[in-house]
CSV table of C-alpha atoms and ligand atoms in Angstrom, one decimal:
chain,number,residue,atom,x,y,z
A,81,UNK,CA,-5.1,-12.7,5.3
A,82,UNK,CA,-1.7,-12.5,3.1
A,83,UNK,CA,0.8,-9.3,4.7
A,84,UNK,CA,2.6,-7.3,2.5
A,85,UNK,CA,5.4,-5.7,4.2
A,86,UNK,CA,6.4,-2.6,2.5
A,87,UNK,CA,10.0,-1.8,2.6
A,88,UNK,CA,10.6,1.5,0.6
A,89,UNK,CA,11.3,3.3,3.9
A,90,UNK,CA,14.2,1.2,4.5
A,91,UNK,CA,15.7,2.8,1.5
A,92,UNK,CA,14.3,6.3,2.4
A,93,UNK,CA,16.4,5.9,5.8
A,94,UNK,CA,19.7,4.2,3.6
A,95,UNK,CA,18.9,8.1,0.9
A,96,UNK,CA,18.9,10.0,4.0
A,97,UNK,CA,22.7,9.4,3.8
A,98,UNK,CA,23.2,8.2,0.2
A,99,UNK,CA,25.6,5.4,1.9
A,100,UNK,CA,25.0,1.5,1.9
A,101,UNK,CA,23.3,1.5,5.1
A,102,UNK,CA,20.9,0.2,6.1
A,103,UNK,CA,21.3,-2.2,3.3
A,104,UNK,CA,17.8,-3.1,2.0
A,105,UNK,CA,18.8,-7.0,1.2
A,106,UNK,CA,19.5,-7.1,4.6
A,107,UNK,CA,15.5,-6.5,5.4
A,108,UNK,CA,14.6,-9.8,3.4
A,109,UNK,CA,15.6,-12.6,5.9
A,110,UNK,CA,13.9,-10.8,8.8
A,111,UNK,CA,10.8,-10.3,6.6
A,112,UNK,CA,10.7,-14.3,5.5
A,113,UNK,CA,11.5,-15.7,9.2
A,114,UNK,CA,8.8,-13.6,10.7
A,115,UNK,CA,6.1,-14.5,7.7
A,116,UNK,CA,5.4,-11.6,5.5
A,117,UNK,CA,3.6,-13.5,2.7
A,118,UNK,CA,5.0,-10.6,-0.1
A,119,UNK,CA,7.5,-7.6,-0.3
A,120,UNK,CA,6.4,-4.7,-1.3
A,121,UNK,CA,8.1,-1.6,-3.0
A,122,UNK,CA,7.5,1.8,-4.9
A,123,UNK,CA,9.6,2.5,-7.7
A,124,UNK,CA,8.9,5.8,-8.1
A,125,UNK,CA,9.5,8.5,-10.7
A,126,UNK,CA,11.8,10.3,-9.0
A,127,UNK,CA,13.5,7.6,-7.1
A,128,UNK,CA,13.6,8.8,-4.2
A,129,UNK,CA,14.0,5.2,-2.1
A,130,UNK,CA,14.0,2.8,-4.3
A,131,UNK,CA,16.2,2.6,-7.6
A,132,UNK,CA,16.4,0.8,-10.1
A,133,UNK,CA,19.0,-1.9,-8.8
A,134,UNK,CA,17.1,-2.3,-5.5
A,135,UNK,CA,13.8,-4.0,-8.2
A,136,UNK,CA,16.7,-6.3,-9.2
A,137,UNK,CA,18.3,-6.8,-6.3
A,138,UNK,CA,15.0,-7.6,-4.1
A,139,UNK,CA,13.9,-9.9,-7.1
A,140,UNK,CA,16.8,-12.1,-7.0
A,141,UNK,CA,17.6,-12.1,-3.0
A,142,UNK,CA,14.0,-13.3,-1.9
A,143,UNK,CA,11.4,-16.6,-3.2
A,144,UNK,CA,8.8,-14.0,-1.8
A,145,UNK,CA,6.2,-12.5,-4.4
A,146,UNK,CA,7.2,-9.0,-5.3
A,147,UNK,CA,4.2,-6.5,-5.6
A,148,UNK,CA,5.9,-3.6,-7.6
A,149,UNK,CA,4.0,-0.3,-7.3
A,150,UNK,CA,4.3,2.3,-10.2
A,151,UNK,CA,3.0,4.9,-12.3
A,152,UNK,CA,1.8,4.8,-15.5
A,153,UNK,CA,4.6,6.9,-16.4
A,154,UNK,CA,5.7,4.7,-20.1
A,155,UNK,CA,9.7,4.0,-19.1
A,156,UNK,CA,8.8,2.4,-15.6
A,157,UNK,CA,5.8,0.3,-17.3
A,158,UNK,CA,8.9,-1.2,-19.9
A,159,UNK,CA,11.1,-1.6,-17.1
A,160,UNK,CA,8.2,-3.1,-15.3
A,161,UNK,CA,7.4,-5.5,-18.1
A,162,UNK,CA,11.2,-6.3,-18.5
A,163,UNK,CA,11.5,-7.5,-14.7
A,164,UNK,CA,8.6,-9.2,-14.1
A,165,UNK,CA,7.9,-9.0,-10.2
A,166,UNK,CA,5.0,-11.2,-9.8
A,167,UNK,CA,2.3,-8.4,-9.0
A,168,UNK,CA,2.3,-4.4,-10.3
A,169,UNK,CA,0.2,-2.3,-8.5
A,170,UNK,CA,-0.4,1.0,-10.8
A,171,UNK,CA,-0.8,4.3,-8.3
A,172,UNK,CA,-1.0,7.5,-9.0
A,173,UNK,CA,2.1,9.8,-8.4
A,174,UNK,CA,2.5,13.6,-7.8
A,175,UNK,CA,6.6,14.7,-7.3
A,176,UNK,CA,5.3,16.8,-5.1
A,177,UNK,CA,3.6,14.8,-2.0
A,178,UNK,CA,5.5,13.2,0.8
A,179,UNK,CA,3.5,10.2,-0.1
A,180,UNK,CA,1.1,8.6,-2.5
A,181,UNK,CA,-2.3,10.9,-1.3
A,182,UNK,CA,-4.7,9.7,-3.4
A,183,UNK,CA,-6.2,6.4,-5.1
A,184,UNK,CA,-5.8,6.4,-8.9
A,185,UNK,CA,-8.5,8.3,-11.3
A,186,UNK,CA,-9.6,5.3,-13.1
A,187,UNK,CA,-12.0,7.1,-14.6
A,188,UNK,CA,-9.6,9.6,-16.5
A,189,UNK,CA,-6.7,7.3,-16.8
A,190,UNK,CA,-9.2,4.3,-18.7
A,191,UNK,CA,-7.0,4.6,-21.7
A,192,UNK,CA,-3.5,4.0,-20.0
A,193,UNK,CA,-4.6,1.2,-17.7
A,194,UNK,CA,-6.1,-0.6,-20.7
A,195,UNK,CA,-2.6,-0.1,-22.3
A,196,UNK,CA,-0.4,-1.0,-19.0
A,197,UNK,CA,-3.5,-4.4,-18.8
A,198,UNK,CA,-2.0,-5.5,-22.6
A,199,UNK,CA,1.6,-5.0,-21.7
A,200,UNK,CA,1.8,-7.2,-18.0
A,201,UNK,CA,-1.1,-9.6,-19.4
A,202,UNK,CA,1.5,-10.2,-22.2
A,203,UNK,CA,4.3,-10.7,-20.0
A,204,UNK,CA,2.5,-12.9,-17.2
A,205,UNK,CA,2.6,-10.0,-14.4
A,206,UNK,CA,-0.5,-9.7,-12.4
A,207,UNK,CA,-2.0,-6.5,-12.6
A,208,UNK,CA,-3.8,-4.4,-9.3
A,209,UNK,CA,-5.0,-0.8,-9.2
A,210,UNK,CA,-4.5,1.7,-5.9
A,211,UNK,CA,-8.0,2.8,-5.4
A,212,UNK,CA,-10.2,5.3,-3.0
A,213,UNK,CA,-12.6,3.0,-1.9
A,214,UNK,CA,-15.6,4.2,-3.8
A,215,UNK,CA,-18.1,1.5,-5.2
A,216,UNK,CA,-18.2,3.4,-8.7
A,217,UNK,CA,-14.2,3.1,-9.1
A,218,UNK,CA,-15.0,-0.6,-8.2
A,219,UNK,CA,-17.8,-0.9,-11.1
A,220,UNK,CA,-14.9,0.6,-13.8
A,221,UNK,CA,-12.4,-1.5,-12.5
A,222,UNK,CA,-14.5,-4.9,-13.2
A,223,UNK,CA,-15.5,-3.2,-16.9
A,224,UNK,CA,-11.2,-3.1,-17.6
A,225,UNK,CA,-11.2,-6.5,-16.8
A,226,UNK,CA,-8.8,-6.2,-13.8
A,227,UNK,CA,-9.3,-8.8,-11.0
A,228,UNK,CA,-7.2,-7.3,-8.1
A,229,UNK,CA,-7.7,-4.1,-6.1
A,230,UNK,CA,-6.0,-2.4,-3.1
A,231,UNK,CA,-8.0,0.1,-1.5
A,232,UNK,CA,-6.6,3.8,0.0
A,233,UNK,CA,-7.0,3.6,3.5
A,234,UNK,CA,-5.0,6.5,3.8
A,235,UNK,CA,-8.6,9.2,4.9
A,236,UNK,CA,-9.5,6.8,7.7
A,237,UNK,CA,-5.7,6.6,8.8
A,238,UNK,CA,-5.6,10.4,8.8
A,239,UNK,CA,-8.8,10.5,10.9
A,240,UNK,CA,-7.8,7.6,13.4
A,241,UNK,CA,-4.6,9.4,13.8
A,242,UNK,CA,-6.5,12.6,14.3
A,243,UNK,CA,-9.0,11.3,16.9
A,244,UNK,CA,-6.7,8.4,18.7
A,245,UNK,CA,-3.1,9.1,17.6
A,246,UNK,CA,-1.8,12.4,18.5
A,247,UNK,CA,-1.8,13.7,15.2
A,248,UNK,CA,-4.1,16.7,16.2
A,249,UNK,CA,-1.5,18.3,19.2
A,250,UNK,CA,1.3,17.2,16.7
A,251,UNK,CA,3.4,19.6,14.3
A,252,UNK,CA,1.5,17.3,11.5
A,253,UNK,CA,-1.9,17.7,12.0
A,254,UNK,CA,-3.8,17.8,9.2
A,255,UNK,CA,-6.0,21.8,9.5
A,256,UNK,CA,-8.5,20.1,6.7
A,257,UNK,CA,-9.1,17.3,9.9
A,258,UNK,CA,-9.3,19.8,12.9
A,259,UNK,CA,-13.2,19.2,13.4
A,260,UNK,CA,-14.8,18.8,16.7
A,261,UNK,CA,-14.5,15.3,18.1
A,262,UNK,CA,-18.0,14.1,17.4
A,263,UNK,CA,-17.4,14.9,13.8
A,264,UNK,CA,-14.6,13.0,13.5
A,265,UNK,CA,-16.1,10.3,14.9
A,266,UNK,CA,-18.6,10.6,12.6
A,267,UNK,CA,-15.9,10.8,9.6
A,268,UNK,CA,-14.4,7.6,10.9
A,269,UNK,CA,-17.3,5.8,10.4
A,270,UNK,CA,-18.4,7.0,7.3
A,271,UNK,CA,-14.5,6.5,6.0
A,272,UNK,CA,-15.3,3.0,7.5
A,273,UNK,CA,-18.6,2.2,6.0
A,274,UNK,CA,-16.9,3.5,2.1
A,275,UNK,CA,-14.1,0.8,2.8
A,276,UNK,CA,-16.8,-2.1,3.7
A,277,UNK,CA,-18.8,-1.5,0.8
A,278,UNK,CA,-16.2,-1.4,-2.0
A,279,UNK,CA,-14.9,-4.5,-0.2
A,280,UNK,CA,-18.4,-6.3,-0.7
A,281,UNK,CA,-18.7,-5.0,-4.2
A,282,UNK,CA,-15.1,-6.4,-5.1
A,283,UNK,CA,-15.8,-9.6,-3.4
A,284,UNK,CA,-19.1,-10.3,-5.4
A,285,UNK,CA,-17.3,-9.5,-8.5
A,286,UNK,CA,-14.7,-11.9,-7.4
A,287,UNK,CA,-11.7,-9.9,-6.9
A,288,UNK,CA,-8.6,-10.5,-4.9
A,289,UNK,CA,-8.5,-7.2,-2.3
A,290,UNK,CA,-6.0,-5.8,-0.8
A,291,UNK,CA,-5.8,-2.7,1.6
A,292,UNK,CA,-2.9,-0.5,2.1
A,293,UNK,CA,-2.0,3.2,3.4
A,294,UNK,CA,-1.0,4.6,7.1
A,295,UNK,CA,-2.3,1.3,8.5
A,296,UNK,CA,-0.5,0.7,12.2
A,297,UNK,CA,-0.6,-1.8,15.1
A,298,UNK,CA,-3.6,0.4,16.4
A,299,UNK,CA,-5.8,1.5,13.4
A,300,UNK,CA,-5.8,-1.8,12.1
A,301,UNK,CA,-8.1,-3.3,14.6
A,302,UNK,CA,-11.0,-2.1,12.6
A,303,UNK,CA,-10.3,-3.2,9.4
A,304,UNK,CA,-9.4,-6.7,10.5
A,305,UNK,CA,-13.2,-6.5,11.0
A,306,UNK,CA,-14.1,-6.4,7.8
A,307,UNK,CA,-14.6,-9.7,6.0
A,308,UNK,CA,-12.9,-10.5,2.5
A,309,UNK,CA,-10.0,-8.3,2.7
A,310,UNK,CA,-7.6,-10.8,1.1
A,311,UNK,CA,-4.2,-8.5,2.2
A,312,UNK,CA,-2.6,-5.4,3.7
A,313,UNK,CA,0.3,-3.7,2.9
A,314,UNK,CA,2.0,-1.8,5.6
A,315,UNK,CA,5.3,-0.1,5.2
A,316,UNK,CA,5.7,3.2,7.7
A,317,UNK,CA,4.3,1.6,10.9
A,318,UNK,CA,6.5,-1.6,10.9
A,319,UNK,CA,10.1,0.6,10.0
A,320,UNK,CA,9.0,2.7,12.4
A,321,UNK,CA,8.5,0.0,15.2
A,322,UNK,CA,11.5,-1.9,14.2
A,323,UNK,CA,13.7,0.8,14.8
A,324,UNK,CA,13.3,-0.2,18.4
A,325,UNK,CA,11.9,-4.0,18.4
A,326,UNK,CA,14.1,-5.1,15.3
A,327,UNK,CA,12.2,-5.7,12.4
A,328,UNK,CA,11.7,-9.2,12.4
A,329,UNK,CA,9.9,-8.5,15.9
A,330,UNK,CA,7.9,-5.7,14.2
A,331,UNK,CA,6.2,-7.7,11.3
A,332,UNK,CA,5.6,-10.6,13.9
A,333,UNK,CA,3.6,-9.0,16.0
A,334,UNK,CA,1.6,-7.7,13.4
A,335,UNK,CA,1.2,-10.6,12.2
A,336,UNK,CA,0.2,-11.6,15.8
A,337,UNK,CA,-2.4,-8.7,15.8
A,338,UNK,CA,-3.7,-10.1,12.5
A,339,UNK,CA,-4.5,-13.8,13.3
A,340,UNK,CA,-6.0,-12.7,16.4
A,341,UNK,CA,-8.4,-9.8,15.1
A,342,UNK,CA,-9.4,-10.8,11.9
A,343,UNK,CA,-12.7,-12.4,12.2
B,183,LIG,N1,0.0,0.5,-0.4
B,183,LIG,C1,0.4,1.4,-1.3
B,183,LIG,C2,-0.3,1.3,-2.7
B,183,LIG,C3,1.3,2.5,-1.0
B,183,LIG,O1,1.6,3.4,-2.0
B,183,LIG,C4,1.9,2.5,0.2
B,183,LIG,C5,2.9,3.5,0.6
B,183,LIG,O2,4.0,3.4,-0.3
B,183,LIG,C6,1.5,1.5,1.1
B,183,LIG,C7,0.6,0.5,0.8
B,183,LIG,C8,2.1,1.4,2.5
B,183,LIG,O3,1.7,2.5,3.2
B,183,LIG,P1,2.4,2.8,4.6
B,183,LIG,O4,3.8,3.0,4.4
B,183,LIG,O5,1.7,4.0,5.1
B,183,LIG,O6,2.1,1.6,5.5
């Protein structure tokens, strides 16, 4: 199982000052020596972390695979075309959240997808869509013709952190998620059971899958129990943990808790 180590909140940390520091290149040797099979970053609308230079930057710094997330916004699809990382994950953006909330509406945004699919397949970029895991979005998804998914695991990270992770006695919990216990647990599951089947739908139509969203050393656990998730992408836990551990520390021993859980 490939790890994607998301690094846009090396940059948010380097914005909180609007200096050099922490300078992002500086993230890529810790992130090959401790075996992060792809970097990941978010160019978003507003570039708020990553900028334009960083894309450039990261793509000529590291041999790693780039997965470039983005809108469908027109300008960041033609500067996504003209730079070529190797995969572009299209999510859906709102200026407003703190973070991306939501898988993409494939449903409403057919016509845009279809036009993004024509532009990368014309310049050799793989394509991927950030889905909720919901076995109709998987169904559209194999009728555009698009062979790589990452799943939202952003509702059973919200719950995990609710039930196991302090969220609930925290300034940040989530009033939506203050349920009884019991409920939770039952919310988990079923947030459990929606990942596992759109995973066995996008395996039997042969796609590569990926999983991605408020993943952590703990919540992880389950997933890893799933079969056929081909990668993860996990950004917040490992800066977090590095701030303490280093980074190169950080990734390894998720990397540790992967080869040992995944069955
Ligand atoms: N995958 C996608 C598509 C994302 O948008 C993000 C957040 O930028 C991640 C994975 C990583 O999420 P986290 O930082 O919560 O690990």
């Amino acid at each position: 199982m490939k790890l994607g180590v998301n690094i846009d909140h090396i940059a948010v940390l380097r914005e909180a000052r609007e200096i050099n520091d922490p300078n992002i290149l500086d993230s890529l040797p810790p992130c090959k020596i401790a075996g992060a099979d792809q970097i990941t970053i978010h160019l978003r609308e507003d570039r708020r972390h990553i900028k334009d230079k960083d894309v450039l930057d990261i793509l000529a710094h590291t041999n790693l695979p780039i997965n470039l997330e983005c809108s469908l916004d027109k300008d960041i699809l033609k500067f996504v075309a003209t730079h070529k990382p190797h995969i572009a994950t299209l999510v859906p953006e709102n200026r407003a959240e703190v973070t991306t909330e939501g898988g993409l509406d494939i449903k409403a945004l057919q016509k845009g997808i279809k036009e993004a699919k024509v532009l990368f397949d014309k310049n050799d970029i793989a394509l991927s869509v950030f889905i909720d895991p919901n076995t109709d979005m998987i169904d559209i998804v194999q009728s555009l013709g698009i062979s790589n998914i990452e799943l939202h695991t952003g509702r059973y990270a919200n719950i995990y952190a609710m039930l196991y992770g302090g969220l609930a006695n925290s300034s940040h919990s989530i009033a939506s998620l203050e349920l009884p216990r019991e409920r939770l647990k039952k919310l988990l599951d079923r947030s459990l059971k929606d990942i596992t089947a759109s995973v066995h739908l996008a395996k039997f139509y042969g796609m590569h899958i990926a999983v991605g969203h408020g993943l952590n050393y703990q919540n992880i656990i389950n997933i890893l129990k799933i079969k056929d998730i081909d990668e993860l992408n996990i950004g917040q836990s490992i800066v977090a943990r590095s701030v303490f551990v280093g980074l190169q520390t950080a990734i390894k021993q998720m990397k540790d808790i992967i080869s040992k859980e995944k069955i």
